[in-house]
Amino acid sequence: MQTQADLLSLADHVLVKNYRQQPIVLERGLGCEVWDKAGTRYLDFTAGIAVCGLGHAHPEFTARVAAQLGKLVHVSNLYFNDQQLLAAKAITDRSFAKRVFFCNSGSEANEAAMKLARRYQAVVAGQPQRTTFVSTINSFHGRSFATVAITGQAKYREGFGPLVGPVEFIPYNDLEAAARMLEQRTACAIIVEPIQAEGGIITAAPGYLAGLRRLCDDTGTLLIFDEVQTGVGRTGQWFGHQHDDVAPDVMTLAKGLGGGVPIGAIAVSEKAAAGLANQPGGVVPHASTFGGNPLACAAACAVFDLIDKEGLLANVAKASAHLAKRLGELVTEFPGQATEVRGRGLLMGLAVANLPANVVAACRAHGLLSSVAGSNVVRFVPPYNVTTDQLDEAVGILKKALQTGAGK
Ligand SMILES: Cc1ncc(COP(=O)(O)O)c(C=O)c1O
């Protein structure tokens, strides 16, 4: 059997060195816990970076995905498959959306939304000159060429030019800046996260998303909400924008949608759907070989069903209130280190005075997995079924890390 040390040294030779993995090799999980190859147990407050909402190895989820694996994994989009149709219905039943296109990741979903926006303006609205994408400073929309171009953090774009464009960046939560930009009527779309997650867990101010809706209506701009991280229950509503009384034209999804099985989607209004509709005799305007495959869609169906069945949206809200309270206590107790509690639902963060990576490392040493968001935030995104005891255990570990001065 290969030990953890063997595998870590193998990693040094066989993987492209793009990531900065922490030095553990995870082998199995159950609920909110994972174990590494050396047998060490961790509380997992990363959930695969806001992906595994049902936790690891959820028995009913696993059984449903396994059953689908034994029936039909892939057929392509030359044909319909039952799971794709049911997954689309699960999304439209719970949202503003009337139609869904499936792909395989968050970046792909945002790519699809960008193509939709360009083609909508060119083909449906008769405004082919409206090619600019408006995005927000500090946003994160993915790592593909187009999505890295609309990501509002220069560090992700360095070394990759020339980039897809034109793109304009405006400050987040600034409606006046959005008005000045959109009034030029050069934008095909504006893309915004209901919570800037990778950017440091910055929540949309009350009225911001609704204000963007009004501006888009006034100027003929498509409104895209990137719900890749906030969607499918993470914030305590099905979709993050549902905390505000507003609907976009396009919503992009991935992460939590498949409970860990890779899948992405765009969910769109009837109007926006015309942007990617095929025309008789014309080429199929957008497609994906794997998108909407029965295996991934069966996983998505199971995620929606189990969130409902187990009352997990309510648990997210309850757990969020408890975690926010407990993190708030740490801000009081460690004022020089922990500066602010951020987030909504189970997309929560603790801003720290110094490098959050130091806190993440100290927590891991004590058995808690967390991750960094932005320049100064330790992010906590546990599964939706996390218990109060697990939240308290995590906060206890975090407290130990701060007692050693990790946040200073
Ligand atoms: C808001 C948002 N959009 C897009 C992406 C990219 O998703 P993926 O890594 O699945 O391509 C992410 C990933 O962190 C994200 O948080």
Short mmCIF file of C-alpha atoms and ligand atoms in Angstrom, two decimals:
data_model
loop_
_atom_site.label_atom_id
_atom_site.label_comp_id
_atom_site.label_asym_id
_atom_site.label_seq_id
_atom_site.Cartn_x
_atom_site.Cartn_y
_atom_site.Cartn_z
CA MET A 1 0.00 0.00 0.00
CA GLN A 2 1.23 3.48 -0.79
CA THR A 3 1.61 5.71 2.22
CA GLN A 4 0.70 9.37 2.35
CA ALA A 5 4.40 10.22 2.10
CA ASP A 6 4.78 8.03 -1.05
CA LEU A 7 1.85 9.76 -2.67
CA LEU A 8 3.05 13.25 -1.78
CA SER A 9 6.37 12.50 -3.40
CA LEU A 10 4.58 11.06 -6.47
CA ALA A 11 2.60 14.31 -6.72
CA ASP A 12 5.86 16.14 -6.92
CA HIS A 13 6.65 14.29 -10.15
CA VAL A 14 3.41 13.63 -12.01
CA LEU A 15 1.25 16.76 -11.61
CA VAL A 16 1.59 20.11 -13.30
CA LYS A 17 2.64 22.45 -10.52
CA ASN A 18 -0.16 24.96 -10.93
CA TYR A 19 -1.85 24.32 -7.59
CA ARG A 20 -0.54 24.90 -4.09
CA GLN A 21 -2.07 21.89 -2.38
CA GLN A 22 -1.86 21.41 1.34
CA PRO A 23 0.31 18.41 2.21
CA ILE A 24 -2.38 15.82 2.85
CA VAL A 25 -3.89 13.16 0.60
CA LEU A 26 -7.59 12.73 1.30
CA GLU A 27 -8.97 9.24 0.98
CA ARG A 28 -12.53 9.09 2.27
CA GLY A 29 -15.25 11.18 3.81
CA LEU A 30 -18.54 10.92 5.66
CA GLY A 31 -20.84 13.87 6.12
CA CYS A 32 -18.77 16.82 7.31
CA GLU A 33 -15.67 14.73 8.03
CA VAL A 34 -12.78 13.51 5.87
CA TRP A 35 -9.79 11.28 6.53
CA ASP A 36 -6.38 11.42 4.93
CA LYS A 37 -4.18 8.48 3.91
CA ALA A 38 -2.43 8.60 7.27
CA GLY A 39 -5.78 8.12 9.03
CA THR A 40 -6.04 11.66 10.39
CA ARG A 41 -9.59 12.94 10.66
CA TYR A 42 -10.57 16.50 9.70
CA LEU A 43 -13.75 18.49 9.96
CA ASP A 44 -14.31 19.60 6.39
CA PHE A 45 -15.44 23.22 6.25
CA THR A 46 -14.39 23.49 2.61
CA ALA A 47 -16.85 20.91 1.21
CA GLY A 48 -14.81 20.80 -1.98
CA ILE A 49 -14.96 24.63 -2.16
CA ALA A 50 -18.70 25.05 -1.69
CA VAL A 51 -19.55 21.95 -3.72
CA CYS A 52 -20.59 19.02 -1.50
CA GLY A 53 -23.72 20.52 0.06
CA LEU A 54 -25.00 17.12 1.17
CA GLY A 55 -21.64 16.27 2.71
CA HIS A 56 -19.46 13.34 1.71
CA ALA A 57 -20.80 9.87 0.92
CA HIS A 58 -24.41 10.78 1.66
CA PRO A 59 -26.05 7.32 1.48
CA GLU A 60 -29.12 8.24 -0.58
CA PHE A 61 -27.16 10.52 -2.91
CA THR A 62 -24.58 7.81 -3.42
CA ALA A 63 -27.23 5.16 -4.08
CA ARG A 64 -29.00 7.31 -6.66
CA VAL A 65 -25.82 8.21 -8.53
CA ALA A 66 -24.66 4.58 -8.40
CA ALA A 67 -28.02 3.40 -9.73
CA GLN A 68 -27.73 5.82 -12.65
CA LEU A 69 -24.16 4.65 -13.27
CA GLY A 70 -25.54 1.14 -13.71
CA LYS A 71 -28.22 2.34 -16.14
CA LEU A 72 -26.88 5.02 -18.45
CA VAL A 73 -23.89 7.35 -18.07
CA HIS A 74 -23.71 9.21 -21.34
CA VAL A 75 -25.64 9.47 -24.58
CA SER A 76 -24.64 12.94 -25.95
CA ASN A 77 -27.12 15.63 -26.92
CA LEU A 78 -28.09 13.86 -30.12
CA TYR A 79 -30.91 12.49 -27.93
CA PHE A 80 -32.91 13.55 -24.88
CA ASN A 81 -32.34 11.76 -21.61
CA ASP A 82 -34.75 11.63 -18.72
CA GLN A 83 -32.34 12.91 -16.04
CA GLN A 84 -31.45 16.04 -18.04
CA LEU A 85 -35.12 16.95 -18.41
CA LEU A 86 -35.83 16.31 -14.72
CA ALA A 87 -32.79 18.33 -13.61
CA ALA A 88 -33.88 21.24 -15.83
CA LYS A 89 -37.35 21.04 -14.31
CA ALA A 90 -35.88 21.01 -10.80
CA ILE A 91 -34.13 24.31 -11.58
CA THR A 92 -37.03 26.00 -13.36
CA ASP A 93 -39.49 24.90 -10.64
CA ARG A 94 -37.38 26.73 -8.05
CA SER A 95 -36.40 29.86 -9.94
CA PHE A 96 -37.32 32.62 -12.37
CA ALA A 97 -35.85 30.55 -15.19
CA LYS A 98 -37.86 28.99 -17.99
CA ARG A 99 -35.08 27.09 -19.75
CA VAL A 100 -31.75 25.46 -18.92
CA PHE A 101 -28.58 24.59 -20.84
CA PHE A 102 -26.20 22.16 -19.15
CA CYS A 103 -22.42 22.15 -19.26
CA ASN A 104 -19.72 20.86 -16.93
CA SER A 105 -18.29 23.63 -14.76
CA GLY A 106 -18.69 27.19 -13.56
CA SER A 107 -16.32 28.57 -16.16
CA GLU A 108 -18.22 26.80 -18.89
CA ALA A 109 -21.50 28.17 -17.57
CA ASN A 110 -20.14 31.71 -17.65
CA GLU A 111 -18.71 31.11 -21.13
CA ALA A 112 -22.15 30.02 -22.27
CA ALA A 113 -23.72 33.09 -20.68
CA MET A 114 -21.21 35.32 -22.47
CA LYS A 115 -21.88 33.70 -25.83
CA LEU A 116 -25.61 33.97 -25.20
CA ALA A 117 -25.29 37.69 -24.42
CA ARG A 118 -23.29 38.48 -27.56
CA ARG A 119 -25.56 36.49 -29.81
CA TYR A 120 -28.72 37.81 -28.14
CA GLN A 121 -27.70 41.37 -28.94
CA ALA A 122 -26.52 40.50 -32.46
CA VAL A 123 -29.25 38.13 -33.59
CA VAL A 124 -32.31 38.83 -31.42
CA ALA A 125 -32.04 42.51 -30.50
CA GLY A 126 -30.41 43.60 -33.76
CA GLN A 127 -27.64 45.41 -31.85
CA PRO A 128 -24.44 43.68 -33.02
CA GLN A 129 -22.35 46.69 -31.93
CA ARG A 130 -23.18 45.93 -28.27
CA THR A 131 -20.21 43.70 -27.53
CA THR A 132 -18.82 44.96 -24.21
CA PHE A 133 -19.01 42.81 -21.08
CA VAL A 134 -19.40 44.76 -17.87
CA SER A 135 -18.08 43.06 -14.74
CA THR A 136 -17.16 44.15 -11.24
CA ILE A 137 -13.82 44.87 -9.63
CA ASN A 138 -12.78 42.01 -7.33
CA SER A 139 -15.12 39.52 -9.01
CA PHE A 140 -14.26 35.93 -9.91
CA HIS A 141 -15.88 34.22 -12.88
CA GLY A 142 -13.53 31.40 -13.84
CA ARG A 143 -10.24 30.43 -15.45
CA SER A 144 -11.12 29.87 -19.11
CA PHE A 145 -9.95 32.53 -21.57
CA ALA A 146 -13.22 34.42 -21.68
CA THR A 147 -14.04 34.09 -17.99
CA VAL A 148 -10.58 35.07 -16.82
CA ALA A 149 -11.01 38.17 -18.97
CA ILE A 150 -14.17 39.18 -17.09
CA THR A 151 -12.68 38.31 -13.69
CA GLY A 152 -12.04 41.58 -11.89
CA GLN A 153 -8.72 40.64 -10.31
CA ALA A 154 -5.64 41.37 -12.42
CA LYS A 155 -3.60 38.58 -10.81
CA TYR A 156 -5.65 35.92 -12.58
CA ARG A 157 -5.07 37.51 -15.98
CA GLU A 158 -1.32 38.02 -15.78
CA GLY A 159 0.63 36.25 -18.50
CA PHE A 160 -2.42 35.27 -20.54
CA GLY A 161 -2.87 38.21 -22.88
CA PRO A 162 -4.20 39.09 -25.35
CA LEU A 163 -7.50 38.61 -23.57
CA VAL A 164 -11.08 38.35 -24.77
CA GLY A 165 -12.75 41.76 -24.81
CA PRO A 166 -13.96 44.42 -24.65
CA VAL A 167 -14.50 44.23 -20.89
CA GLU A 168 -15.18 47.12 -18.48
CA PHE A 169 -14.88 46.80 -14.71
CA ILE A 170 -16.94 48.86 -12.29
CA PRO A 171 -16.89 48.91 -8.47
CA TYR A 172 -19.17 46.35 -6.80
CA ASN A 173 -22.19 47.70 -4.93
CA ASP A 174 -21.94 51.03 -6.80
CA LEU A 175 -25.16 51.66 -8.72
CA GLU A 176 -24.06 55.06 -9.97
CA ALA A 177 -21.00 53.56 -11.62
CA ALA A 178 -23.23 50.90 -13.18
CA ALA A 179 -25.63 53.58 -14.46
CA ARG A 180 -22.80 55.58 -16.04
CA MET A 181 -21.50 52.47 -17.78
CA LEU A 182 -24.79 50.98 -18.94
CA GLU A 183 -26.21 54.28 -20.19
CA GLN A 184 -23.59 54.15 -22.95
CA ARG A 185 -25.55 51.21 -24.39
CA THR A 186 -22.38 49.50 -25.58
CA ALA A 187 -22.67 46.53 -23.20
CA CYS A 188 -24.26 43.25 -24.21
CA ALA A 189 -24.44 42.18 -20.57
CA ILE A 190 -23.36 42.86 -17.02
CA ILE A 191 -22.29 39.92 -14.85
CA VAL A 192 -22.42 40.07 -11.06
CA GLU A 193 -22.11 37.63 -8.16
CA PRO A 194 -24.80 37.99 -5.46
CA ILE A 195 -21.88 37.50 -3.06
CA GLN A 196 -18.34 38.10 -4.30
CA ALA A 197 -17.04 34.86 -2.87
CA GLU A 198 -13.49 34.34 -4.10
CA GLY A 199 -13.05 38.10 -3.78
CA GLY A 200 -13.41 37.94 0.02
CA ILE A 201 -17.10 37.21 0.73
CA ILE A 202 -18.62 40.60 -0.01
CA THR A 203 -22.43 40.49 -0.03
CA ALA A 204 -24.51 42.61 -2.42
CA ALA A 205 -25.91 45.58 -0.52
CA PRO A 206 -29.71 45.65 -0.15
CA GLY A 207 -31.17 47.11 -3.35
CA TYR A 208 -28.00 46.68 -5.44
CA LEU A 209 -29.18 43.71 -7.49
CA ALA A 210 -32.65 45.23 -7.95
CA GLY A 211 -31.03 48.51 -9.01
CA LEU A 212 -29.01 46.64 -11.64
CA ARG A 213 -32.23 45.02 -12.84
CA ARG A 214 -33.81 48.45 -13.41
CA LEU A 215 -30.70 49.75 -15.20
CA CYS A 216 -30.59 46.70 -17.46
CA ASP A 217 -34.28 47.07 -18.31
CA ASP A 218 -33.79 50.75 -19.11
CA THR A 219 -30.77 50.18 -21.33
CA GLY A 220 -31.47 46.82 -23.01
CA THR A 221 -28.54 45.13 -21.25
CA LEU A 222 -28.74 41.49 -20.20
CA LEU A 223 -28.34 40.87 -16.47
CA ILE A 224 -26.29 37.79 -15.59
CA PHE A 225 -26.01 36.59 -12.00
CA ASP A 226 -23.05 34.31 -11.46
CA GLU A 227 -24.48 31.90 -8.89
CA VAL A 228 -21.75 29.32 -9.34
CA GLN A 229 -20.81 29.60 -5.67
CA THR A 230 -24.01 31.07 -4.17
CA GLY A 231 -26.52 28.81 -5.97
CA VAL A 232 -28.35 25.62 -5.00
CA GLY A 233 -28.93 26.31 -1.33
CA ARG A 234 -25.56 27.65 -0.21
CA THR A 235 -27.01 30.92 1.12
CA GLY A 236 -30.16 29.44 2.65
CA GLN A 237 -32.34 30.21 -0.38
CA TRP A 238 -32.26 28.08 -3.51
CA PHE A 239 -30.39 30.85 -5.29
CA GLY A 240 -28.49 33.74 -3.75
CA HIS A 241 -30.41 36.50 -5.52
CA GLN A 242 -33.67 35.24 -4.01
CA HIS A 243 -32.80 37.11 -0.81
CA ASP A 244 -33.59 40.21 -2.86
CA ASP A 245 -36.76 40.72 -4.85
CA VAL A 246 -35.11 40.46 -8.25
CA ALA A 247 -34.61 38.11 -11.20
CA PRO A 248 -31.77 38.12 -13.74
CA ASP A 249 -32.01 37.20 -17.41
CA VAL A 250 -29.37 34.54 -16.98
CA MET A 251 -28.13 32.69 -13.90
CA THR A 252 -25.02 30.53 -14.01
CA LEU A 253 -24.65 27.47 -11.79
CA ALA A 254 -22.08 24.76 -11.05
CA LYS A 255 -20.39 23.82 -7.74
CA GLY A 256 -23.29 22.76 -5.47
CA LEU A 257 -25.48 21.65 -8.38
CA GLY A 258 -24.06 18.14 -8.63
CA GLY A 259 -23.18 17.52 -4.99
CA GLY A 260 -19.60 16.81 -6.12
CA VAL A 261 -20.30 15.31 -9.52
CA PRO A 262 -19.09 17.85 -12.12
CA ILE A 263 -21.92 19.78 -13.77
CA GLY A 264 -22.67 23.37 -14.73
CA ALA A 265 -25.71 25.11 -16.15
CA ILE A 266 -27.18 28.35 -17.31
CA ALA A 267 -30.78 28.97 -16.31
CA VAL A 268 -32.46 31.64 -18.41
CA SER A 269 -35.66 33.57 -19.01
CA GLU A 270 -37.64 32.84 -22.17
CA LYS A 271 -36.40 36.13 -23.61
CA ALA A 272 -32.73 35.37 -22.98
CA ALA A 273 -33.09 31.77 -24.21
CA ALA A 274 -33.57 33.16 -27.71
CA GLY A 275 -29.88 34.15 -27.64
CA LEU A 276 -28.82 30.52 -27.95
CA ALA A 277 -31.79 29.11 -29.86
CA ASN A 278 -30.91 27.38 -33.12
CA GLN A 279 -32.40 28.50 -36.39
CA PRO A 280 -33.72 26.16 -39.08
CA GLY A 281 -30.87 25.21 -41.38
CA GLY A 282 -28.31 27.03 -39.23
CA VAL A 283 -25.51 25.67 -37.12
CA VAL A 284 -26.15 24.67 -33.49
CA PRO A 285 -25.01 27.88 -31.77
CA HIS A 286 -23.61 26.36 -28.60
CA ALA A 287 -23.12 22.79 -27.41
CA SER A 288 -21.26 20.49 -25.09
CA THR A 289 -20.51 16.79 -25.54
CA PHE A 290 -20.76 15.96 -21.85
CA GLY A 291 -23.20 18.72 -20.84
CA GLY A 292 -26.48 17.33 -19.50
CA ASN A 293 -25.27 13.74 -19.31
CA PRO A 294 -27.56 11.41 -17.35
CA LEU A 295 -25.03 10.70 -14.60
CA ALA A 296 -24.37 14.33 -13.69
CA CYS A 297 -28.04 15.22 -14.06
CA ALA A 298 -29.10 12.32 -11.83
CA ALA A 299 -26.73 13.76 -9.23
CA ALA A 300 -28.34 17.19 -9.62
CA CYS A 301 -31.84 15.71 -9.28
CA ALA A 302 -30.75 13.94 -6.11
CA VAL A 303 -29.27 17.15 -4.70
CA PHE A 304 -32.54 19.06 -5.18
CA ASP A 305 -34.67 16.21 -3.84
CA LEU A 306 -32.52 15.65 -0.76
CA ILE A 307 -32.24 19.34 0.12
CA ASP A 308 -36.05 19.37 0.10
CA LYS A 309 -36.51 16.05 1.88
CA GLU A 310 -34.05 16.86 4.67
CA GLY A 311 -35.13 20.48 5.12
CA LEU A 312 -31.60 21.65 4.43
CA LEU A 313 -32.40 25.24 3.41
CA ALA A 314 -33.76 25.75 6.92
CA ASN A 315 -30.69 24.07 8.39
CA VAL A 316 -28.41 26.37 6.39
CA ALA A 317 -30.18 29.39 7.90
CA LYS A 318 -30.04 27.95 11.40
CA ALA A 319 -26.41 26.87 11.15
CA SER A 320 -25.49 30.23 9.64
CA ALA A 321 -26.95 32.12 12.58
CA HIS A 322 -25.06 29.92 15.04
CA LEU A 323 -21.77 30.15 13.14
CA ALA A 324 -22.08 33.94 12.76
CA LYS A 325 -22.68 34.28 16.50
CA ARG A 326 -19.73 32.06 17.41
CA LEU A 327 -17.40 33.78 14.93
CA GLY A 328 -18.55 37.13 16.30
CA GLU A 329 -17.39 36.01 19.75
CA LEU A 330 -13.91 35.45 18.30
CA VAL A 331 -13.89 39.00 16.88
CA THR A 332 -14.58 40.26 20.41
CA GLU A 333 -12.05 37.94 22.01
CA PHE A 334 -9.21 38.45 19.48
CA PRO A 335 -9.63 42.03 18.27
CA GLY A 336 -6.05 42.27 16.93
CA GLN A 337 -6.51 39.15 14.80
CA ALA A 338 -10.13 38.56 13.86
CA THR A 339 -11.65 41.72 12.45
CA GLU A 340 -15.03 40.94 10.88
CA VAL A 341 -17.58 38.20 10.21
CA ARG A 342 -18.80 38.13 6.61
CA GLY A 343 -21.25 36.26 4.45
CA ARG A 344 -24.68 34.74 4.33
CA GLY A 345 -26.00 31.23 4.80
CA LEU A 346 -23.12 28.78 4.86
CA LEU A 347 -20.87 30.97 2.75
CA MET A 348 -19.21 32.59 5.73
CA GLY A 349 -15.87 34.20 6.33
CA LEU A 350 -13.75 35.59 9.12
CA ALA A 351 -11.60 38.55 8.10
CA VAL A 352 -8.20 38.43 9.79
CA ALA A 353 -5.50 41.00 10.35
CA ASN A 354 -2.73 39.04 8.69
CA LEU A 355 -2.37 36.30 6.08
CA PRO A 356 -5.46 34.06 6.17
CA ALA A 357 -3.32 31.18 4.85
CA ASN A 358 -1.56 31.11 8.24
CA VAL A 359 -4.89 30.64 10.00
CA VAL A 360 -5.94 27.97 7.49
CA ALA A 361 -2.68 26.08 8.13
CA ALA A 362 -3.02 26.36 11.91
CA CYS A 363 -6.62 25.12 11.75
CA ARG A 364 -5.58 22.16 9.61
CA ALA A 365 -2.93 21.24 12.16
CA HIS A 366 -5.73 21.04 14.73
CA GLY A 367 -8.10 19.08 12.45
CA LEU A 368 -10.21 21.68 10.63
CA LEU A 369 -10.15 22.25 6.87
CA SER A 370 -10.95 25.80 5.76
CA SER A 371 -9.87 27.91 2.81
CA VAL A 372 -8.79 31.43 1.90
CA ALA A 373 -11.05 33.95 0.17
CA GLY A 374 -9.67 37.27 -1.05
CA SER A 375 -6.63 38.78 0.62
CA ASN A 376 -7.72 38.59 4.25
CA VAL A 377 -10.59 36.16 4.77
CA VAL A 378 -10.75 32.60 6.10
CA ARG A 379 -13.74 30.99 4.42
CA PHE A 380 -16.10 28.44 5.99
CA VAL A 381 -18.42 26.59 3.61
CA PRO A 382 -19.44 23.37 5.40
CA PRO A 383 -22.11 20.99 4.06
CA TYR A 384 -25.72 22.12 4.52
CA ASN A 385 -26.35 19.36 7.06
CA VAL A 386 -23.55 20.45 9.40
CA THR A 387 -24.57 20.06 13.05
CA THR A 388 -24.33 22.55 15.90
CA ASP A 389 -21.75 20.29 17.56
CA GLN A 390 -19.61 20.34 14.44
CA LEU A 391 -19.90 24.12 14.20
CA ASP A 392 -18.82 24.41 17.83
CA GLU A 393 -15.94 22.01 17.29
CA ALA A 394 -14.78 24.07 14.29
CA VAL A 395 -14.97 27.33 16.21
CA GLY A 396 -13.06 25.69 19.08
CA ILE A 397 -10.26 24.74 16.66
CA LEU A 398 -10.26 28.22 15.14
CA LYS A 399 -9.98 29.66 18.62
CA LYS A 400 -6.95 27.46 19.31
CA ALA A 401 -5.38 28.74 16.07
CA LEU A 402 -5.95 32.34 17.12
CA GLN A 403 -4.58 31.60 20.60
CA THR A 404 -1.29 30.70 18.90
CA GLY A 405 -1.40 34.08 17.14
CA ALA A 406 -2.04 32.69 13.65
CA GLY A 407 -4.21 35.65 12.67
CA LYS A 408 -1.70 38.33 13.66
C1 LIG B 1 -18.54 32.80 -8.68
C2 LIG B 1 -17.73 31.81 -9.44
N1 LIG B 1 -17.86 31.77 -10.77
C3 LIG B 1 -17.18 30.88 -11.51
C4 LIG B 1 -16.30 29.99 -10.94
C5 LIG B 1 -15.54 29.01 -11.78
O1 LIG B 1 -16.06 27.75 -11.61
P1 LIG B 1 -15.23 26.44 -12.08
O2 LIG B 1 -14.02 26.36 -11.22
O3 LIG B 1 -16.19 25.31 -11.89
O4 LIG B 1 -14.88 26.65 -13.51
C6 LIG B 1 -16.14 30.00 -9.55
C7 LIG B 1 -15.19 29.09 -8.88
O5 LIG B 1 -14.74 29.31 -7.79
C8 LIG B 1 -16.87 30.94 -8.78
O6 LIG B 1 -16.74 31.00 -7.45
#
